[in-house]
Coordinates of N, CA and C in Angstrom, one line a residue:
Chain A
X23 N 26.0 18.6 -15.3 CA 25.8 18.8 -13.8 C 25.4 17.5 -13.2
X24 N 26.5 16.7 -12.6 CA 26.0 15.5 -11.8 C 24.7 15.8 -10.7
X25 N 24.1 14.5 -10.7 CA 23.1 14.5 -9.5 C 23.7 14.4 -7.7
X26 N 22.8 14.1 -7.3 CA 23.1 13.9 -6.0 C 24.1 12.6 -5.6
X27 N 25.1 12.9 -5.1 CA 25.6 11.1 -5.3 C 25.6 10.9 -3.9
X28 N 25.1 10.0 -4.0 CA 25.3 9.0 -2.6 C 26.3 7.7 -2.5
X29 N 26.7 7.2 -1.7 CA 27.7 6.1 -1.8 C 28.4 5.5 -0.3
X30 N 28.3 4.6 0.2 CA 28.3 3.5 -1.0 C 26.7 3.5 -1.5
X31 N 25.9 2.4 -2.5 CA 24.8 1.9 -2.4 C 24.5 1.2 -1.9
X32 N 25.4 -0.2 -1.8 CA 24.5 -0.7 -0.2 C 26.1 -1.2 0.4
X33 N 25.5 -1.4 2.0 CA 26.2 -1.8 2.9 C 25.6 -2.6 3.5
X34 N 26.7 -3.5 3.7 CA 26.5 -4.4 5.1 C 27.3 -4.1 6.1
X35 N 26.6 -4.7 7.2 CA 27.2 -4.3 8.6 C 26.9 -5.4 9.4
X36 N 27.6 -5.7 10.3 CA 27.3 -6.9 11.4 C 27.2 -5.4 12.6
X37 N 26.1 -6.1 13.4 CA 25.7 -5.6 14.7 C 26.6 -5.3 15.1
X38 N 27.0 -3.9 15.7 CA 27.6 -3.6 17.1 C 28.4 -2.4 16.1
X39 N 29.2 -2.7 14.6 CA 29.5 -1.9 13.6 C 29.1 -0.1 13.3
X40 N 30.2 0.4 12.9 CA 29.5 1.8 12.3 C 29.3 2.1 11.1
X41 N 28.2 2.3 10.2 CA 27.9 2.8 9.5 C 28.0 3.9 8.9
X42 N 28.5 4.6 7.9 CA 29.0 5.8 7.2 C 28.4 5.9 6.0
X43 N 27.6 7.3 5.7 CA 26.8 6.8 4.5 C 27.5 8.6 4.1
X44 N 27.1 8.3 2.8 CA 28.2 10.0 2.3 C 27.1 10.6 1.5
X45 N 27.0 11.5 0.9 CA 26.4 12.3 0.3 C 26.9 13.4 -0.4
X46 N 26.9 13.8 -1.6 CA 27.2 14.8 -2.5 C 26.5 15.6 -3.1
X47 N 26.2 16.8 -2.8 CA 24.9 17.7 -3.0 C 25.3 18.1 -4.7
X48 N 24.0 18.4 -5.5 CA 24.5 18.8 -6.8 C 25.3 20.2 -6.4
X49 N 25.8 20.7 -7.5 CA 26.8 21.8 -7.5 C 25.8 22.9 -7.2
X50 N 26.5 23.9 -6.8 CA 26.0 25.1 -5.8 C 24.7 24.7 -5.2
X51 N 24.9 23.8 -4.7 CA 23.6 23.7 -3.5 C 24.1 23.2 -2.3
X52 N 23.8 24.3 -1.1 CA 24.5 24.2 0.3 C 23.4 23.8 1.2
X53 N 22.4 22.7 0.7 CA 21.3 22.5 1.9 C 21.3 21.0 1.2
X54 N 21.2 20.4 2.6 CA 21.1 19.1 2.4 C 20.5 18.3 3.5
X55 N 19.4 17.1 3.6 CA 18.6 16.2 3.6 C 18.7 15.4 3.7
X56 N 18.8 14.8 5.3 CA 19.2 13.1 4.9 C 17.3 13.0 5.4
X57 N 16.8 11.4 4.6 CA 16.0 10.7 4.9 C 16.0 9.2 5.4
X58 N 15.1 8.4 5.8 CA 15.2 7.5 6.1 C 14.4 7.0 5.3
X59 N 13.8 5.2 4.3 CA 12.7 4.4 4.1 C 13.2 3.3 4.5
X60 N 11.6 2.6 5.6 CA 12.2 1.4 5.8 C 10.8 0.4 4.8
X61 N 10.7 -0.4 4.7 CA 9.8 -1.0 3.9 C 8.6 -0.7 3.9
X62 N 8.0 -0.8 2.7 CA 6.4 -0.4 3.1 C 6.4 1.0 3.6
X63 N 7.3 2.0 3.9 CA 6.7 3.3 4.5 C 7.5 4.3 3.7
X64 N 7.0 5.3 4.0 CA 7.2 6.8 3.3 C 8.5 6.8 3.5
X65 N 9.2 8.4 3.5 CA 9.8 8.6 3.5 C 10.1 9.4 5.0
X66 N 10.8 9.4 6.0 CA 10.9 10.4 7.5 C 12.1 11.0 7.4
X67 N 11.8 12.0 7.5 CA 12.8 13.0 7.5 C 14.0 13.2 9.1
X68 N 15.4 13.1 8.8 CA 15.8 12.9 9.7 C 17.0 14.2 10.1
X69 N 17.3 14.9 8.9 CA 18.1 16.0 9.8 C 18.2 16.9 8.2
X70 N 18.2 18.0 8.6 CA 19.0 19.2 7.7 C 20.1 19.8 8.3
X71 N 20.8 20.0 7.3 CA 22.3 20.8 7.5 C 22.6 21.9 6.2
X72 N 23.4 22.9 6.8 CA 24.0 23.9 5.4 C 25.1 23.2 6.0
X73 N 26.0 23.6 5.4 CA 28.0 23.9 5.6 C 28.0 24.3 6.5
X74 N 28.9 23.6 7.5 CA 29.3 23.7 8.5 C 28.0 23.7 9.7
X75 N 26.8 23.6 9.3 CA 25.7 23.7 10.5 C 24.9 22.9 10.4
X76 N 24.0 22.5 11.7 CA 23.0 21.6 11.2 C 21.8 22.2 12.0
X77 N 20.8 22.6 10.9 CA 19.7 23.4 11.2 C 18.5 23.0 12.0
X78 N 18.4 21.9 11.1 CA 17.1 20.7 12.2 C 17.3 19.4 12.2
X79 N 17.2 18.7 13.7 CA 17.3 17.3 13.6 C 16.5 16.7 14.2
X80 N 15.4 17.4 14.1 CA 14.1 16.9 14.8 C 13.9 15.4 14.3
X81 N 14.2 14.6 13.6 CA 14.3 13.3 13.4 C 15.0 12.4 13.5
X82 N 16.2 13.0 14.0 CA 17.2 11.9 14.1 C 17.0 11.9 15.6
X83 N 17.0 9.8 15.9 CA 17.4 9.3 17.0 C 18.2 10.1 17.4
X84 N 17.7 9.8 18.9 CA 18.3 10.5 20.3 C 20.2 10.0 20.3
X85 N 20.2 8.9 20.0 CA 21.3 7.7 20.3 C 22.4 8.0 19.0
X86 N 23.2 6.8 18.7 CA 23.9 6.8 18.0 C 24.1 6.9 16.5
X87 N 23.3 8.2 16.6 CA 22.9 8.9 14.8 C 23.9 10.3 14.7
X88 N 24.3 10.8 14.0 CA 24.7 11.9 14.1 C 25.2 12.1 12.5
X89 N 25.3 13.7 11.9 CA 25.4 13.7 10.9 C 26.2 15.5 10.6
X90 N 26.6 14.9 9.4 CA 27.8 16.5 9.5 C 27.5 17.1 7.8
X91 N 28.3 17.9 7.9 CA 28.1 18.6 6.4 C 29.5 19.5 6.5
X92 N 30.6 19.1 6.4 CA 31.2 20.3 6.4 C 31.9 21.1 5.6
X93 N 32.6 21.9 5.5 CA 33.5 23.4 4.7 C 33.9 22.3 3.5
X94 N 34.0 20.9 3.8 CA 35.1 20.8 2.4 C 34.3 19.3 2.3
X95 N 33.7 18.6 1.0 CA 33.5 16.8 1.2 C 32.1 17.3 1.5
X96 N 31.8 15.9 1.1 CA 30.4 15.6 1.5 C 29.9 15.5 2.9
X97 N 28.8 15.6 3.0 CA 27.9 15.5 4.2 C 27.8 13.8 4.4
X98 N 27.8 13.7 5.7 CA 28.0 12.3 6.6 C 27.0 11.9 7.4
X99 N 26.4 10.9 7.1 CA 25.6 10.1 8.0 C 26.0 9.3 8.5
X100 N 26.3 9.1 10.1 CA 27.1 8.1 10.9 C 26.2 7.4 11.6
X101 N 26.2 6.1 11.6 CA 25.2 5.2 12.6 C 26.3 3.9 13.6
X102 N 26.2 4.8 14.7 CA 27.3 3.6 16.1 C 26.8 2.3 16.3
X103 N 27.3 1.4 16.2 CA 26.8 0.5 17.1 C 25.8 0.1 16.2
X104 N 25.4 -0.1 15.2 CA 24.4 -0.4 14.2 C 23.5 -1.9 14.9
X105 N 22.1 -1.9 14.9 CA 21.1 -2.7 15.5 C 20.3 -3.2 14.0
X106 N 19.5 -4.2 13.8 CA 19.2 -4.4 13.0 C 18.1 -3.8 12.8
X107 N 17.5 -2.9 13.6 CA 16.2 -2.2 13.2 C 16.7 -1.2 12.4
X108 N 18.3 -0.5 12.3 CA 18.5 0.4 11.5 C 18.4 -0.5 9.7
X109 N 18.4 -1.1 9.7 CA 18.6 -1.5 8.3 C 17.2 -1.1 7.4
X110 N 17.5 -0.2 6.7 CA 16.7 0.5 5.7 C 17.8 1.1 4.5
X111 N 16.5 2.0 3.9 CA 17.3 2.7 2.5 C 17.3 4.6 3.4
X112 N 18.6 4.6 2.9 CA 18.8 6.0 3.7 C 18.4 7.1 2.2
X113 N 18.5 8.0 2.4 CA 18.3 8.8 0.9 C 18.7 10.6 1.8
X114 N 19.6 11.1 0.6 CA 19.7 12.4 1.2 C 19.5 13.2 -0.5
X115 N 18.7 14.4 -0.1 CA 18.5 16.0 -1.1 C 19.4 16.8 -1.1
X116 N 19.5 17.4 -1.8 CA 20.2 18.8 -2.0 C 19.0 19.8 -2.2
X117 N 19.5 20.9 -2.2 CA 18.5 21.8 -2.3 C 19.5 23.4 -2.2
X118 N 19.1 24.3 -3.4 CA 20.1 25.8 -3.9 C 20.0 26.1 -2.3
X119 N 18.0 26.3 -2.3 CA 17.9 27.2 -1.2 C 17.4 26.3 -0.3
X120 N 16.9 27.0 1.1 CA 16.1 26.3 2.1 C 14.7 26.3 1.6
X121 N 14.3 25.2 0.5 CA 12.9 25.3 -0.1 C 12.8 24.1 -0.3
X122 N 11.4 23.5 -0.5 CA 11.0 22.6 -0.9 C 10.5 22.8 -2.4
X123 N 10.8 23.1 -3.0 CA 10.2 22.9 -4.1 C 11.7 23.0 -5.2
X124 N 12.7 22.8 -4.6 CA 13.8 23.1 -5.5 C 15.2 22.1 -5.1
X125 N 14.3 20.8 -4.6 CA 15.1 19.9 -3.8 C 15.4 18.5 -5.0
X126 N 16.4 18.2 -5.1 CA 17.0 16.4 -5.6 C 17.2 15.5 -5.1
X127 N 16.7 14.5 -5.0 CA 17.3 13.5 -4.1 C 18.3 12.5 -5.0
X128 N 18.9 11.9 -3.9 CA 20.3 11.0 -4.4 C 19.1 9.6 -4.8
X129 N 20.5 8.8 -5.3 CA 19.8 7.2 -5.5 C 19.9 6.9 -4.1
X130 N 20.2 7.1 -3.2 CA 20.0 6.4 -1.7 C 21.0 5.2 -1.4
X131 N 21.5 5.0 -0.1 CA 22.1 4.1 0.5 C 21.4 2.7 1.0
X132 N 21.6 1.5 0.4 CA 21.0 0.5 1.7 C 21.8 -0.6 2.5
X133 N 21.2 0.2 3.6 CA 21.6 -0.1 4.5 C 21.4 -2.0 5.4
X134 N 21.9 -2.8 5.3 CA 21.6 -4.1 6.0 C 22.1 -4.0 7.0
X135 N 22.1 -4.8 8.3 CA 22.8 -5.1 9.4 C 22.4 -6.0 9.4
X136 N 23.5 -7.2 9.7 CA 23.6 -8.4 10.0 C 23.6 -9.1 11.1
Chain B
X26 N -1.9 16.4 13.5 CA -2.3 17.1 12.3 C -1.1 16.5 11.5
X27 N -0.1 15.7 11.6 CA 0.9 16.0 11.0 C 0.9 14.3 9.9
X28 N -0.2 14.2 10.0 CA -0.3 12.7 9.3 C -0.8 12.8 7.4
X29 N 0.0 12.2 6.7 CA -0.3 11.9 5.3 C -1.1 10.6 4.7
X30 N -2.2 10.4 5.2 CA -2.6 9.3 5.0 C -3.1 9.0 2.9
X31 N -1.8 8.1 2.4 CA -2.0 7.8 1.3 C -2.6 6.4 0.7
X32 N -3.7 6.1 -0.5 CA -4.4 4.8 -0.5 C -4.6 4.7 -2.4
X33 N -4.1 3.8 -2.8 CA -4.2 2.1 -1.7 C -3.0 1.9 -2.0
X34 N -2.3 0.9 -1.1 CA -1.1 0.5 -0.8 C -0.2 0.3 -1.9
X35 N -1.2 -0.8 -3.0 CA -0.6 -1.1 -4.0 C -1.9 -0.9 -5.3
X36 N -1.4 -0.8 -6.5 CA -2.3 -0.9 -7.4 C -2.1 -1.3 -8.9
X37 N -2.7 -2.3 -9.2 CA -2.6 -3.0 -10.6 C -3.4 -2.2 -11.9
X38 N -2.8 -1.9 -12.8 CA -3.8 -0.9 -14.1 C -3.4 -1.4 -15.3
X39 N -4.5 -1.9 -16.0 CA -4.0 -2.4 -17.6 C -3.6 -1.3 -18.3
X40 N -2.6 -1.2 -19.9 CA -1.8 -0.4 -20.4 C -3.1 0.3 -21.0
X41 N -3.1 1.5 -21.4 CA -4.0 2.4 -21.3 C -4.9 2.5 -20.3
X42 N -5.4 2.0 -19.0 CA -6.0 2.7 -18.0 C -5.6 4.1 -17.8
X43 N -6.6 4.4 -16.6 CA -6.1 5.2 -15.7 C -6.0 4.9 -14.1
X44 N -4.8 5.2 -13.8 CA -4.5 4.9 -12.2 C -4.7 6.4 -11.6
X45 N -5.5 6.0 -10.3 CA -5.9 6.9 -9.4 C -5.4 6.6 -7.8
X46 N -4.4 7.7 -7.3 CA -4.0 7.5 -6.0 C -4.7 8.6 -5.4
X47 N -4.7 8.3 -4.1 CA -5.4 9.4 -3.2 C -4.8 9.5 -2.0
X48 N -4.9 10.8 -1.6 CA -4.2 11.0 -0.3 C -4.8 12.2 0.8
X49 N -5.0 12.4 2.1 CA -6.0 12.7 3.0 C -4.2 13.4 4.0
X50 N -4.5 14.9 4.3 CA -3.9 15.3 5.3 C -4.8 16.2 5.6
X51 N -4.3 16.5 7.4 CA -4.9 16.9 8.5 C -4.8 18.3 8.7
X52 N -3.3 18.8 8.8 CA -3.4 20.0 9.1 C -3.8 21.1 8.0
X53 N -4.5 22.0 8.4 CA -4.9 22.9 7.4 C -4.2 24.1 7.1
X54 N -3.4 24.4 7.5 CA -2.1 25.1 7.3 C -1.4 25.3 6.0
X55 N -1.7 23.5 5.7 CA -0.6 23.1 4.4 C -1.0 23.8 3.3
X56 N 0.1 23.6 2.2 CA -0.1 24.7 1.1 C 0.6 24.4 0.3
X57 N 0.8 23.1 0.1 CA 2.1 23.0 -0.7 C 1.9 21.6 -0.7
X58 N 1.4 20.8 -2.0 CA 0.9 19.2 -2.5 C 2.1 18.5 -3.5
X59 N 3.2 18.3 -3.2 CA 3.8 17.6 -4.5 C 3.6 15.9 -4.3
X60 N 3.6 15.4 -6.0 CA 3.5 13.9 -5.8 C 5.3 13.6 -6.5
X61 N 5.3 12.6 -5.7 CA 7.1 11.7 -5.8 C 6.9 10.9 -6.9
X62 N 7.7 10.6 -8.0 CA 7.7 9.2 -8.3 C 9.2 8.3 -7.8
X63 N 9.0 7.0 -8.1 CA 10.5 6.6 -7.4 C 10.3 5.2 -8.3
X64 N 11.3 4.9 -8.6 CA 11.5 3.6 -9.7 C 12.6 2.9 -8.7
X65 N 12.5 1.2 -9.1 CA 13.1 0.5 -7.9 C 14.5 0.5 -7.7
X66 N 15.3 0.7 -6.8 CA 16.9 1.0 -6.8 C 17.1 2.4 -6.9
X67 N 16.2 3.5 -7.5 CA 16.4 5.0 -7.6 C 16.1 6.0 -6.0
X68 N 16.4 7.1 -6.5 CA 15.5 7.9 -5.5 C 14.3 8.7 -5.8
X69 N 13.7 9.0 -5.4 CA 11.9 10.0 -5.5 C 12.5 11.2 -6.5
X70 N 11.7 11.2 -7.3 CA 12.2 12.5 -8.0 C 10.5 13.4 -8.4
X71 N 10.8 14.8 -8.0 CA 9.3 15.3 -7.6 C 8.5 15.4 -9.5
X72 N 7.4 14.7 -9.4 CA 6.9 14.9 -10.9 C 5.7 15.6 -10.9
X73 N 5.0 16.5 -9.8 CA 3.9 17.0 -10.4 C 3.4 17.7 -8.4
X74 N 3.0 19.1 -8.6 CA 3.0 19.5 -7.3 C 2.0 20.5 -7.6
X75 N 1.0 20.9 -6.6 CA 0.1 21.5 -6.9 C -0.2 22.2 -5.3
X76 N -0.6 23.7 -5.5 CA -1.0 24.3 -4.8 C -2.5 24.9 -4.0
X77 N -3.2 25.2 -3.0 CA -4.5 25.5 -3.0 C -5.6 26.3 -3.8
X78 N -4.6 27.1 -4.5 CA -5.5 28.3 -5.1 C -6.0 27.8 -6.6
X79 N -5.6 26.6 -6.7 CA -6.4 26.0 -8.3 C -7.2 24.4 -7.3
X80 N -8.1 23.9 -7.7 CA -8.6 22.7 -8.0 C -7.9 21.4 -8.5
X81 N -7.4 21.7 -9.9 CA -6.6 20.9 -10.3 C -5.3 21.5 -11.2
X82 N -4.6 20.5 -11.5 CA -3.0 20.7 -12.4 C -2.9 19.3 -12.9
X83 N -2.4 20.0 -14.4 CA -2.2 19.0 -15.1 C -0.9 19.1 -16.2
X84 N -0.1 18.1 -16.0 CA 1.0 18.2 -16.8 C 1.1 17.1 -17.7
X85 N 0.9 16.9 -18.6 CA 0.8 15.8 -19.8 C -0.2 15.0 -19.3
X86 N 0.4 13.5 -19.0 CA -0.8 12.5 -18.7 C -1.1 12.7 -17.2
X87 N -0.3 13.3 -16.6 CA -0.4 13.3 -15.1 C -1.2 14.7 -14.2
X88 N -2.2 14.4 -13.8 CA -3.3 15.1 -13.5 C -3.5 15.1 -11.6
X89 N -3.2 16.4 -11.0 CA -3.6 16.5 -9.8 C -4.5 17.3 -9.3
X90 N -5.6 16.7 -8.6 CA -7.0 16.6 -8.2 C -7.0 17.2 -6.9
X91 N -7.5 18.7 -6.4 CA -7.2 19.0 -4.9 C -8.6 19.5 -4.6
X92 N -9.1 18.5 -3.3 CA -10.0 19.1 -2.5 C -10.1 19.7 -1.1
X93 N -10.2 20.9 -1.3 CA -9.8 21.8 0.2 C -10.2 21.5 1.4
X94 N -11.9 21.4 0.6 CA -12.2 20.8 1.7 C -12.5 19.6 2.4
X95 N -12.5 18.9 1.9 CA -12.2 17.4 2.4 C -10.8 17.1 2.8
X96 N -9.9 18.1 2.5 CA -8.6 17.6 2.8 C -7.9 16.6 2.2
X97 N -8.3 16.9 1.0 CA -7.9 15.4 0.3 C -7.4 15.8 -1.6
X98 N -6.4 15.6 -1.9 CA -5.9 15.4 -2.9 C -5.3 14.0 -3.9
X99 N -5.7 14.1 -4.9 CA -5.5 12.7 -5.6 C -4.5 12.8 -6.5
X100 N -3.8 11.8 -7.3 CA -2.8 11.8 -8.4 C -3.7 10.9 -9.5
X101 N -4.0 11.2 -10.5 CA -4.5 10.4 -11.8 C -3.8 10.4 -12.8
X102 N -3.1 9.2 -13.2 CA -2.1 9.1 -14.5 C -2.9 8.3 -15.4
X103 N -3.6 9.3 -17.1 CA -4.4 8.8 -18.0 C -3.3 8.0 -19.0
X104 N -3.9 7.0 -19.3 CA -3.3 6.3 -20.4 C -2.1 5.6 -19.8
X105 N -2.2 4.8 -18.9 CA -1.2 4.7 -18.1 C -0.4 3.5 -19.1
X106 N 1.1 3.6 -18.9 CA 2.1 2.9 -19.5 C 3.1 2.0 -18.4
X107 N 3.7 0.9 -19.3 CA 4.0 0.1 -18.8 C 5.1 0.7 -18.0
X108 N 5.8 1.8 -18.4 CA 7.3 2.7 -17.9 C 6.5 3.6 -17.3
X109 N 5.4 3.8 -16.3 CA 5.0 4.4 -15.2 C 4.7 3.8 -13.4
X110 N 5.2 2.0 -14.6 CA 5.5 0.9 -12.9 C 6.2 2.0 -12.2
X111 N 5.9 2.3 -10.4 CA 6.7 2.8 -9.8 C 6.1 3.0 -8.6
X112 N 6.9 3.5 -7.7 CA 6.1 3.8 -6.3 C 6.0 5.4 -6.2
X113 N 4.6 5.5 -5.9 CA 4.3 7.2 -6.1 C 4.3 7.7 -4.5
X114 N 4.9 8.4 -4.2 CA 4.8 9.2 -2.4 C 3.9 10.6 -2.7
X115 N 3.2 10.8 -2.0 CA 2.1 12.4 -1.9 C 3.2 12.5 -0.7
X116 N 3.2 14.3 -0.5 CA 3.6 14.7 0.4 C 2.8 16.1 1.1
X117 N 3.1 16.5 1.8 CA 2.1 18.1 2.0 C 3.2 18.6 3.1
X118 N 3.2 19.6 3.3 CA 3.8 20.5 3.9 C 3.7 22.3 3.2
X119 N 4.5 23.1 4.0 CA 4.1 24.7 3.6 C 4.9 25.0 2.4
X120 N 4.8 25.6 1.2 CA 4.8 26.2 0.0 C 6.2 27.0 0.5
X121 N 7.4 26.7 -0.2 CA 8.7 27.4 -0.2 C 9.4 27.2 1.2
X122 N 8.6 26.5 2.3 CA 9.4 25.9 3.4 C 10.6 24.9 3.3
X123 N 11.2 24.5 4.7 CA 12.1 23.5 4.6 C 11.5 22.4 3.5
X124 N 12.3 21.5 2.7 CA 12.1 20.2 2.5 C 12.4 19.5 3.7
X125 N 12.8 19.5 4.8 CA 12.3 18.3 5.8 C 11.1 18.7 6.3
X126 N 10.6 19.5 6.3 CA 9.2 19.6 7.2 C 7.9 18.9 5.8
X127 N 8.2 18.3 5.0 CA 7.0 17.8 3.7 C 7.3 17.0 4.3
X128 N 5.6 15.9 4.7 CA 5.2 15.2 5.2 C 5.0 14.2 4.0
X129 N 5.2 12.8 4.1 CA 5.4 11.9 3.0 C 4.5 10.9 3.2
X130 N 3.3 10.4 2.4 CA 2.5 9.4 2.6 C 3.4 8.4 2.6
X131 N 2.6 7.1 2.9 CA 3.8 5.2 3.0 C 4.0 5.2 1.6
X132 N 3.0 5.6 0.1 CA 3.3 5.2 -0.8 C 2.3 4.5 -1.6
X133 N 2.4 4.3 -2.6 CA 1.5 3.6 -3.4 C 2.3 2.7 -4.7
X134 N 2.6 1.5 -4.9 CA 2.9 1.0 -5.5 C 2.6 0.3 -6.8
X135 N 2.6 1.0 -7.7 CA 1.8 0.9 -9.2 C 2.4 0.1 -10.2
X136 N 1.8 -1.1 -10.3 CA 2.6 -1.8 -11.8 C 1.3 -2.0 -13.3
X137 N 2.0 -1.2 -14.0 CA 1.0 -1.2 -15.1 C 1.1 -2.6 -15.9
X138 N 0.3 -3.6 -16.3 CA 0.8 -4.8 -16.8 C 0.1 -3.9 -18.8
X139 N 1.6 -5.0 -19.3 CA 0.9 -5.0 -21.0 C -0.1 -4.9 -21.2

């Protein structure tokens, strides 16, 4: 049973670019997690989705963040117009259920903007 | 209330020490203590989580320390090894809730030397 895959691992981007970060939840797990680390800090939590919905996005930027999970493929983290404050390590979970205690996380994306 | 304050930033431990992290949240709600580990280039993978209704838990060398009432829970790894270098995250949030709602200290940075 593979883990969470994430991909690419890192990216570059020149300013103004979009950013696409993918995610692959382990098998039979329909909840997923994207995070954000930027150096030196924890981990912030930026959106949950099942299939086809997205449940909470109490952390994702107002702006050009948006993020999907749908019927078929992995879940997508889109960043428009990329600024260089976005450059961090992105990281997304899976999880069976809506629980914290039953969650994986991927190797994570990093992200640079140039 | 929604703050994880984790200490100290970074920490150096000879091979058999013991390393002690510590971490202080606010809201009293919470009910649900896991600690992260995360090795460099990986993602967090949960090693050790503990609930209110015991004091402490302990799983091999890795020992979690909960005080209710000070609000404060610690991580102690005895006999610490050189393959325990890593960055440790405390988190808190509610027991079988979302995983985005667990609150994530900045981290603590551990390198055990020979």
């Amino acid at each position: 049973n593979a883990g969470v895959m994430q991909n690419p691992r890192h990216l570059v981007r020149r300013r103004g670019q979009e950013a696409r970060l993918r995610c692959s939840p382990m098998k039979g797990h329909s909840h997923v997690y994207w995070y954000r680390q930027l150096p030196e800090e924890g981990l912030k939590f930026m959106v949950y989705l099942q299939k086809e919905n997205i449940i909470d996005e109490s952390g994702m930027p107002k702006e050009r963040f948006s993020a999907e999970f749908p019927k078929e493929g992995p879940s997508i983290l889109r960043i428009q117009q990329v600024v260089r404050g976005d450059s961090a390590a992105y990281f997304c979970a899976s999880s069976p259920q809506s629980t914290n205690t039953e969650a994986f996380f991927g190797q994570g994306t990093r992200l640079t903007v140039v | 209330q929604q703050q994880v304050k984790q200490s100290p930033q970074s920490l150096i431990v000879q091979k058999g020490g013991i390393s002690i992290i510590n971490c202080a949240y606010e809201n009293t709600a919470f009910d649900y203590f896991p600690w992260y580990q995360q090795f460099p280039g990986k993602g967090p993978a949960l090693l050790i989580a503990i609930r209110p209704d015991v004091s402490e838990k302990k799983e091999g060398r890795f020992t979690i320390s909960f005080n209710k009432s000070a609000k404060q829970f610690s991580l102690h790894i005895m006999d610490s090894q050189p393959g325990d270098s890593a960055t440790y995250f405390c988190a808190a949030g509610h027991y079988g809730g979302s995983q985005g709602n667990l609150i994530f200290g900045k981290g603590t940075k551990l390198s055990v030397k020979p």
